[in-house]
PDB file of C-alpha atoms in Angstrom:
ATOM      1  CA  GLY A   1     175.532  26.443 -41.577  1.00 55.00           C
ATOM      2  CA  THR A   2     174.871  23.207 -43.751  1.00 63.00           C
ATOM      3  CA  SER A   3     177.445  20.527 -44.477  1.00 88.00           C
ATOM      4  CA  TRP A   4     177.173  17.014 -46.476  1.00 91.00           C
ATOM      5  CA  TYR A   5     178.865  13.541 -45.457  1.00 94.00           C
ATOM      6  CA  GLY A   6     178.915  10.375 -46.739  1.00 96.00           C
ATOM      7  CA  GLN A   7     180.133   6.910 -45.445  1.00 97.00           C
ATOM      8  CA  ALA A   8     179.958   3.506 -46.796  1.00 98.00           C
ATOM      9  CA  GLY A   9     181.117  -0.236 -45.236  1.00 97.00           C
ATOM     10  CA  SER A  10     181.045  -3.798 -45.853  1.00 95.00           C
ATOM     11  CA  TYR A  11     180.482  -6.683 -43.313  1.00 90.00           C
ATOM     12  CA  VAL A  12     180.721 -10.290 -43.394  1.00 87.00           C
ATOM     13  CA  VAL A  13     176.980 -11.440 -42.364  1.00 85.00           C
ATOM     14  CA  TYR A  14     175.361 -14.881 -41.683  1.00 82.00           C
ATOM     15  CA  GLU A  15     172.183 -16.631 -40.199  1.00 78.00           C
ATOM     16  CA  ASP A  16     171.862 -15.569 -36.688  1.00 73.00           C
ATOM     17  CA  PHE A  17     175.101 -13.311 -36.743  1.00 71.00           C
ATOM     18  CA  ARG A  18     172.975 -11.110 -34.380  1.00 68.00           C
ATOM     19  CA  ASN A  19     172.504 -13.698 -31.632  1.00 73.00           C
ATOM     20  CA  ALA A  20     173.606 -12.408 -28.417  1.00 68.00           C
ATOM     21  CA  ASP A  21     175.082 -15.709 -27.398  1.00 72.00           C
ATOM     22  CA  ASP A  22     177.589 -15.735 -30.536  1.00 67.00           C
ATOM     23  CA  HIS A  23     180.279 -13.258 -28.951  1.00 66.00           C
ATOM     24  CA  GLY A  24     184.061 -12.982 -28.789  1.00 67.00           C
ATOM     25  CA  PHE A  25     186.379 -13.548 -31.638  1.00 68.00           C
ATOM     26  CA  ASN A  26     185.362 -15.791 -34.547  1.00 66.00           C
ATOM     27  CA  PHE A  27     187.603 -15.692 -37.664  1.00 68.00           C
ATOM     28  CA  SER A  28     185.534 -18.507 -39.516  1.00 72.00           C
ATOM     29  CA  ILE A  29     183.320 -17.828 -42.664  1.00 76.00           C
ATOM     30  CA  PRO A  30     180.017 -20.061 -41.689  1.00 78.00           C
ATOM     31  CA  SER A  31     178.598 -21.675 -44.944  1.00 80.00           C
ATOM     32  CA  GLY A  32     175.931 -19.200 -46.588  1.00 83.00           C
ATOM     33  CA  SER A  33     177.750 -16.164 -45.468  1.00 89.00           C
ATOM     34  CA  GLY A  34     177.863 -13.186 -47.465  1.00 89.00           C
ATOM     35  CA  LEU A  35     178.917  -9.180 -47.666  1.00 92.00           C
ATOM     36  CA  LEU A  36     176.375  -6.816 -46.114  1.00 94.00           C
ATOM     37  CA  THR A  37     177.620  -3.361 -47.777  1.00 97.00           C
ATOM     38  CA  ILE A  38     176.114  -0.145 -46.739  1.00 97.00           C
ATOM     39  CA  ALA A  39     176.414   3.317 -48.164  1.00 98.00           C
ATOM     40  CA  GLU A  40     174.841   6.473 -46.870  1.00 98.00           C
ATOM     41  CA  ILE A  41     174.648  10.308 -47.624  1.00 98.00           C
ATOM     42  CA  GLY A  42     173.437  12.880 -45.131  1.00 96.00           C
ATOM     43  CA  TYR A  43     172.855  16.471 -44.920  1.00 93.00           C
ATOM     44  CA  ILE A  44     173.104  18.641 -41.653  1.00 92.00           C
ATOM     45  CA  VAL A  45     171.690  21.760 -40.845  1.00 90.00           C
ATOM     46  CA  GLY A  46     172.053  24.193 -37.819  1.00 87.00           C
ATOM     47  CA  LYS A  47     174.919  22.660 -36.079  1.00 67.00           C
ATOM     48  CA  HIS A  48     175.548  23.973 -32.982  1.00 54.00           C
ATOM     49  CA  SER A  49     178.185  26.204 -33.903  1.00 53.00           C
ATOM     50  CA  ASP A  50     176.056  28.008 -36.419  1.00 67.00           C
ATOM     51  CA  PRO A  51     172.793  29.768 -36.378  1.00 75.00           C
ATOM     52  CA  GLY A  52     169.362  27.885 -37.084  1.00 86.00           C
ATOM     53  CA  LEU A  53     167.559  24.927 -35.486  1.00 93.00           C
ATOM     54  CA  PRO A  54     169.390  21.686 -35.908  1.00 93.00           C
ATOM     55  CA  GLY A  55     168.700  18.948 -37.809  1.00 94.00           C
ATOM     56  CA  ILE A  56     170.022  15.906 -40.089  1.00 94.00           C
ATOM     57  CA  TYR A  57     168.427  14.190 -43.360  1.00 96.00           C
ATOM     58  CA  LYS A  58     169.860  11.073 -44.739  1.00 97.00           C
ATOM     59  CA  ALA A  59     169.346   8.691 -47.472  1.00 98.00           C
ATOM     60  CA  GLY A  60     171.098   4.925 -47.878  1.00 98.00           C
ATOM     61  CA  GLY A  61     170.882   1.696 -49.041  1.00 98.00           C
ATOM     62  CA  TYR A  62     172.362  -1.719 -48.641  1.00 98.00           C
ATOM     63  CA  TYR A  63     172.992  -4.881 -50.403  1.00 97.00           C
ATOM     64  CA  ASP A  64     173.156  -8.059 -48.562  1.00 94.00           C
ATOM     65  CA  GLY A  65     174.713 -11.083 -50.338  1.00 93.00           C
ATOM     66  CA  GLU A  66     174.345 -13.945 -47.617  1.00 91.00           C
ATOM     67  CA  ARG A  67     172.135 -16.940 -48.395  1.00 89.00           C
ATOM     68  CA  LEU A  68     168.735 -16.425 -47.392  1.00 89.00           C
ATOM     69  CA  THR A  69     165.191 -17.810 -47.984  1.00 88.00           C
ATOM     70  CA  GLU A  70     162.973 -17.157 -50.777  1.00 92.00           C
ATOM     71  CA  LEU A  71     159.476 -16.454 -49.078  1.00 91.00           C
ATOM     72  CA  ARG A  72     156.995 -17.890 -51.753  1.00 87.00           C
ATOM     73  CA  THR A  73     158.925 -21.010 -52.271  1.00 87.00           C
ATOM     74  CA  ASP A  74     160.701 -21.369 -49.302  1.00 85.00           C
ATOM     75  CA  GLN A  75     163.961 -22.377 -51.443  1.00 89.00           C
ATOM     76  CA  ASN A  76     167.444 -21.199 -50.775  1.00 89.00           C
ATOM     77  CA  ALA A  77     168.264 -17.939 -52.375  1.00 88.00           C
ATOM     78  CA  ARG A  78     171.318 -15.540 -52.491  1.00 88.00           C
ATOM     79  CA  GLY A  79     171.088 -11.792 -51.789  1.00 91.00           C
ATOM     80  CA  THR A  80     168.815  -8.901 -50.986  1.00 95.00           C
ATOM     81  CA  TRP A  81     168.815  -5.272 -51.048  1.00 97.00           C
ATOM     82  CA  GLY A  82     166.945  -2.297 -49.423  1.00 98.00           C
ATOM     83  CA  LEU A  83     166.746   1.618 -49.216  1.00 98.00           C
ATOM     84  CA  TYR A  84     165.937   3.701 -46.685  1.00 98.00           C
ATOM     85  CA  ILE A  85     165.422   7.806 -45.795  1.00 98.00           C
ATOM     86  CA  MET A  86     165.595   9.400 -42.499  1.00 98.00           C
ATOM     87  CA  GLY A  87     165.121  12.947 -40.911  1.00 97.00           C
ATOM     88  CA  GLU A  88     165.498  14.522 -37.539  1.00 97.00           C
ATOM     89  CA  GLN A  89     164.757  18.462 -36.918  1.00 96.00           C
ATOM     90  CA  MET A  90     164.316  20.669 -34.106  1.00 96.00           C
ATOM     91  CA  LEU A  91     160.975  22.507 -34.516  1.00 97.00           C
ATOM     92  CA  TYR A  92     161.359  25.010 -31.794  1.00 95.00           C
ATOM     93  CA  SER A  93     163.692  25.822 -29.149  1.00 94.00           C
ATOM     94  CA  GLU A  94     163.333  27.718 -25.767  1.00 93.00           C
ATOM     95  CA  ASN A  95     166.976  29.056 -26.078  1.00 90.00           C
ATOM     96  CA  SER A  96     169.840  29.949 -27.875  1.00 86.00           C
ATOM     97  CA  GLY A  97     171.949  26.775 -27.305  1.00 86.00           C
ATOM     98  CA  TYR A  98     169.185  24.620 -28.807  1.00 91.00           C
ATOM     99  CA  THR A  99     169.076  22.347 -25.314  1.00 91.00           C
ATOM    100  CA  GLU A 100     165.331  22.519 -24.850  1.00 95.00           C
ATOM    101  CA  GLY A 101     162.297  22.407 -26.994  1.00 96.00           C
ATOM    102  CA  LEU A 102     160.332  20.419 -29.650  1.00 98.00           C
ATOM    103  CA  SER A 103     161.861  17.978 -32.037  1.00 98.00           C
ATOM    104  CA  ALA A 104     160.388  15.476 -34.744  1.00 98.00           C
ATOM    105  CA  TRP A 105     161.827  12.508 -36.676  1.00 98.00           C
ATOM    106  CA  GLY A 106     160.695  10.259 -39.412  1.00 98.00           C
ATOM    107  CA  ALA A 107     161.976   7.202 -41.412  1.00 98.00           C
ATOM    108  CA  LEU A 108     160.736   5.181 -44.418  1.00 98.00           C
ATOM    109  CA  SER A 109     162.386   1.998 -45.578  1.00 98.00           C
ATOM    110  CA  TYR A 110     161.618  -0.381 -48.495  1.00 98.00           C
ATOM    111  CA  ALA A 111     162.931  -4.037 -49.365  1.00 97.00           C
ATOM    112  CA  PRO A 112     162.063  -6.404 -51.963  1.00 96.00           C
ATOM    113  CA  GLU A 113     158.979  -8.814 -50.863  1.00 95.00           C
ATOM    114  CA  ASP A 114     160.660 -11.996 -52.238  1.00 94.00           C
ATOM    115  CA  ARG A 115     162.918 -12.371 -49.582  1.00 93.00           C
ATOM    116  CA  ASN A 116     162.128  -9.880 -46.726  1.00 95.00           C
ATOM    117  CA  ILE A 117     159.528 -10.480 -44.086  1.00 95.00           C
ATOM    118  CA  ILE A 118     158.887  -6.647 -43.571  1.00 96.00           C
ATOM    119  CA  THR A 119     158.848  -4.987 -47.099  1.00 97.00           C
ATOM    120  CA  LEU A 120     157.900  -1.389 -45.819  1.00 98.00           C
ATOM    121  CA  MET A 121     158.509   0.445 -42.542  1.00 98.00           C
ATOM    122  CA  ALA A 122     157.261   3.940 -41.527  1.00 98.00           C
ATOM    123  CA  ALA A 123     158.443   5.165 -38.361  1.00 98.00           C
ATOM    124  CA  GLY A 124     157.989   8.850 -36.634  1.00 98.00           C
ATOM    125  CA  GLY A 125     157.727  10.775 -33.445  1.00 98.00           C
ATOM    126  CA  LEU A 126     157.996  13.984 -31.403  1.00 98.00           C
ATOM    127  CA  SER A 127     159.921  14.832 -28.722  1.00 98.00           C
ATOM    128  CA  TYR A 128     160.215  17.646 -25.996  1.00 98.00           C
ATOM    129  CA  GLN A 129     163.217  17.994 -23.938  1.00 97.00           C
ATOM    130  CA  GLY A 130     162.417  20.361 -21.005  1.00 95.00           C
ATOM    131  CA  ALA A 131     158.634  19.959 -21.026  1.00 92.00           C
ATOM    132  CA  ILE A 132     158.195  20.474 -17.413  1.00 93.00           C
ATOM    133  CA  PRO A 133     159.490  23.573 -15.780  1.00 91.00           C
ATOM    134  CA  GLY A 134     162.766  22.954 -13.820  1.00 91.00           C
ATOM    135  CA  ARG A 135     163.289  19.647 -15.400  1.00 94.00           C
ATOM    136  CA  SER A 136     165.587  20.870 -18.452  1.00 94.00           C
ATOM    137  CA  ASP A 137     167.163  17.615 -18.831  1.00 94.00           C
ATOM    138  CA  ASP A 138     163.879  15.213 -19.133  1.00 97.00           C
ATOM    139  CA  ILE A 139     162.382  14.234 -22.607  1.00 97.00           C
ATOM    140  CA  LEU A 140     158.824  13.435 -23.210  1.00 98.00           C
ATOM    141  CA  ALA A 141     158.359  11.552 -26.603  1.00 98.00           C
ATOM    142  CA  PHE A 142     155.458  10.022 -28.360  1.00 98.00           C
ATOM    143  CA  ASN A 143     156.727   7.566 -31.302  1.00 98.00           C
ATOM    144  CA  PHE A 144     155.155   5.176 -33.818  1.00 98.00           C
ATOM    145  CA  ALA A 145     156.181   2.365 -36.121  1.00 98.00           C
ATOM    146  CA  TYR A 146     154.279   0.802 -38.850  1.00 98.00           C
ATOM    147  CA  GLY A 147     155.544  -2.451 -40.559  1.00 98.00           C
ATOM    148  CA  HIS A 148     154.042  -4.038 -43.766  1.00 98.00           C
ATOM    149  CA  TYR A 149     154.569  -7.712 -44.093  1.00 97.00           C
ATOM    150  CA  SER A 150     155.707  -9.175 -47.663  1.00 96.00           C
ATOM    151  CA  GLY A 151     153.118 -10.131 -50.091  1.00 94.00           C
ATOM    152  CA  ASP A 152     155.133 -13.147 -51.192  1.00 94.00           C
ATOM    153  CA  LEU A 153     154.912 -14.138 -47.477  1.00 94.00           C
ATOM    154  CA  ARG A 154     151.366 -13.508 -47.476  1.00 93.00           C
ATOM    155  CA  GLN A 155     150.726 -16.018 -50.663  1.00 92.00           C
ATOM    156  CA  PHE A 156     152.818 -18.746 -49.008  1.00 92.00           C
ATOM    157  CA  GLU A 157     151.057 -18.649 -45.742  1.00 92.00           C
ATOM    158  CA  ARG A 158     147.782 -18.738 -47.867  1.00 92.00           C
ATOM    159  CA  GLU A 159     149.072 -21.917 -49.963  1.00 91.00           C
ATOM    160  CA  ASN A 160     149.844 -23.407 -46.466  1.00 91.00           C
ATOM    161  CA  SER A 161     146.884 -22.850 -44.736  1.00 89.00           C
ATOM    162  CA  GLU A 162     148.834 -20.609 -42.003  1.00 91.00           C
ATOM    163  CA  THR A 163     147.481 -17.398 -40.485  1.00 92.00           C
ATOM    164  CA  VAL A 164     148.205 -14.538 -42.763  1.00 94.00           C
ATOM    165  CA  GLN A 165     150.517 -11.577 -41.656  1.00 96.00           C
ATOM    166  CA  HIS A 166     149.351  -8.267 -42.913  1.00 96.00           C
ATOM    167  CA  SER A 167     150.695  -5.348 -40.956  1.00 97.00           C
ATOM    168  CA  GLU A 168     151.688  -4.317 -37.393  1.00 98.00           C
ATOM    169  CA  THR A 169     151.448  -0.854 -35.565  1.00 98.00           C
ATOM    170  CA  VAL A 170     153.283   0.138 -32.457  1.00 98.00           C
ATOM    171  CA  LEU A 171     152.261   3.481 -30.701  1.00 98.00           C
ATOM    172  CA  GLU A 172     154.642   4.438 -27.658  1.00 98.00           C
ATOM    173  CA  LEU A 173     154.680   7.224 -25.103  1.00 98.00           C
ATOM    174  CA  ASN A 174     157.565   7.562 -22.871  1.00 98.00           C
ATOM    175  CA  TYR A 175     159.264  10.009 -20.556  1.00 98.00           C
ATOM    176  CA  ARG A 176     163.075   9.834 -19.966  1.00 97.00           C
ATOM    177  CA  ILE A 177     163.683  11.138 -16.445  1.00 96.00           C
ATOM    178  CA  GLN A 178     167.221  12.388 -15.521  1.00 95.00           C
ATOM    179  CA  VAL A 179     167.789  11.204 -12.050  1.00 94.00           C
ATOM    180  CA  ALA A 180     171.355  12.028 -11.957  1.00 93.00           C
ATOM    181  CA  PRO A 181     173.972  13.774 -14.444  1.00 91.00           C
ATOM    182  CA  TRP A 182     174.834  10.158 -15.140  1.00 93.00           C
ATOM    183  CA  LEU A 183     171.524   8.186 -14.905  1.00 96.00           C
ATOM    184  CA  TYR A 184     168.306   8.192 -16.395  1.00 96.00           C
ATOM    185  CA  PHE A 185     164.809   6.117 -15.978  1.00 96.00           C
ATOM    186  CA  VAL A 186     162.531   5.809 -18.819  1.00 97.00           C
ATOM    187  CA  PRO A 187     158.645   4.646 -18.111  1.00 97.00           C
ATOM    188  CA  ASP A 188     157.083   3.609 -21.039  1.00 97.00           C
ATOM    189  CA  VAL A 189     153.776   2.613 -22.394  1.00 98.00           C
ATOM    190  CA  GLN A 190     153.148   0.922 -25.648  1.00 98.00           C
ATOM    191  CA  VAL A 191     150.100  -0.195 -27.641  1.00 98.00           C
ATOM    192  CA  VAL A 192     150.734  -2.941 -30.206  1.00 98.00           C
ATOM    193  CA  ILE A 193     147.891  -2.999 -32.935  1.00 97.00           C
ATOM    194  CA  ASN A 194     147.768  -6.495 -34.844  1.00 96.00           C
ATOM    195  CA  PRO A 195     150.897  -8.121 -33.081  1.00 96.00           C
ATOM    196  CA  ASP A 196     152.984 -10.140 -35.437  1.00 95.00           C
ATOM    197  CA  GLY A 197     150.844  -8.693 -38.211  1.00 95.00           C
ATOM    198  CA  LYS A 198     147.925 -10.963 -37.464  1.00 93.00           C
ATOM    199  CA  HIS A 199     144.435  -9.941 -37.212  1.00 91.00           C
ATOM    200  CA  ASP A 200     143.170 -12.867 -35.233  1.00 91.00           C
ATOM    201  CA  ILE A 201     145.498 -11.631 -32.205  1.00 92.00           C
ATOM    202  CA  ASP A 202     144.016  -9.162 -29.854  1.00 95.00           C
ATOM    203  CA  ASP A 203     145.603  -5.670 -29.800  1.00 97.00           C
ATOM    204  CA  ALA A 204     148.161  -5.329 -26.896  1.00 97.00           C
ATOM    205  CA  LEU A 205     149.139  -2.933 -23.868  1.00 98.00           C
ATOM    206  CA  VAL A 206     152.673  -3.250 -22.888  1.00 97.00           C
ATOM    207  CA  VAL A 207     154.169  -1.174 -19.710  1.00 97.00           C
ATOM    208  CA  GLY A 208     157.634  -1.050 -18.835  1.00 96.00           C
ATOM    209  CA  PHE A 209     160.922   0.836 -18.342  1.00 94.00           C
ATOM    210  CA  GLY A 210     164.231   1.370 -18.819  1.00 95.00           C
ATOM    211  CA  ALA A 211     167.457   2.845 -17.462  1.00 94.00           C
ATOM    212  CA  GLY A 212     170.752   3.799 -18.563  1.00 93.00           C
ATOM    213  CA  THR A 213     173.955   5.581 -18.263  1.00 92.00           C
ATOM    214  CA  VAL A 214     175.423   8.835 -19.529  1.00 85.00           C
ATOM    215  CA  LEU A 215     179.292   8.781 -19.889  1.00 79.00           C
TER     216      LEU A 215
END
């Protein structure tokens, strides 16, 4: 089976509105605020109630009307926009319930160079649920992300004798271990190529872990 969906929304945004230290109720509208309007359409295939490998494909865009900084001139400016496409598809299933098997995902986004530090993003990966026999809830995953820095930002950095930012790539391998029906643990290894987009910074190896609950 197949189905389409669409969604849209508008939100008041301002500089540092994602700051974790700013929480609770705030009914004020700070100087420089603007409306962030997002719209998306999507196409869903092979839902669990219908035959076929499940997947979802979506495309969308946004307009951000807040006060920003123009990268080449370092002057205040108003508004920017962006576009994106994303997709996730199961490629192989070990059972008819589509609960174990191989899946792939990918995403591509673009934002104008004049007011966005990262102008092009590409990401994707592969995951396999149940890769180890007897561990049907565990997930092995490989992901990558590539970010291309703004040409306007590079021009500003050259003119001000700063280190120029070009692009950054992250490669990640992780394994999600379901240690209980309500708890999982994720060891994670990342390789960061050109950290902060700068060629004069050595590549980095990052080892970490995460944990979470399933409600």
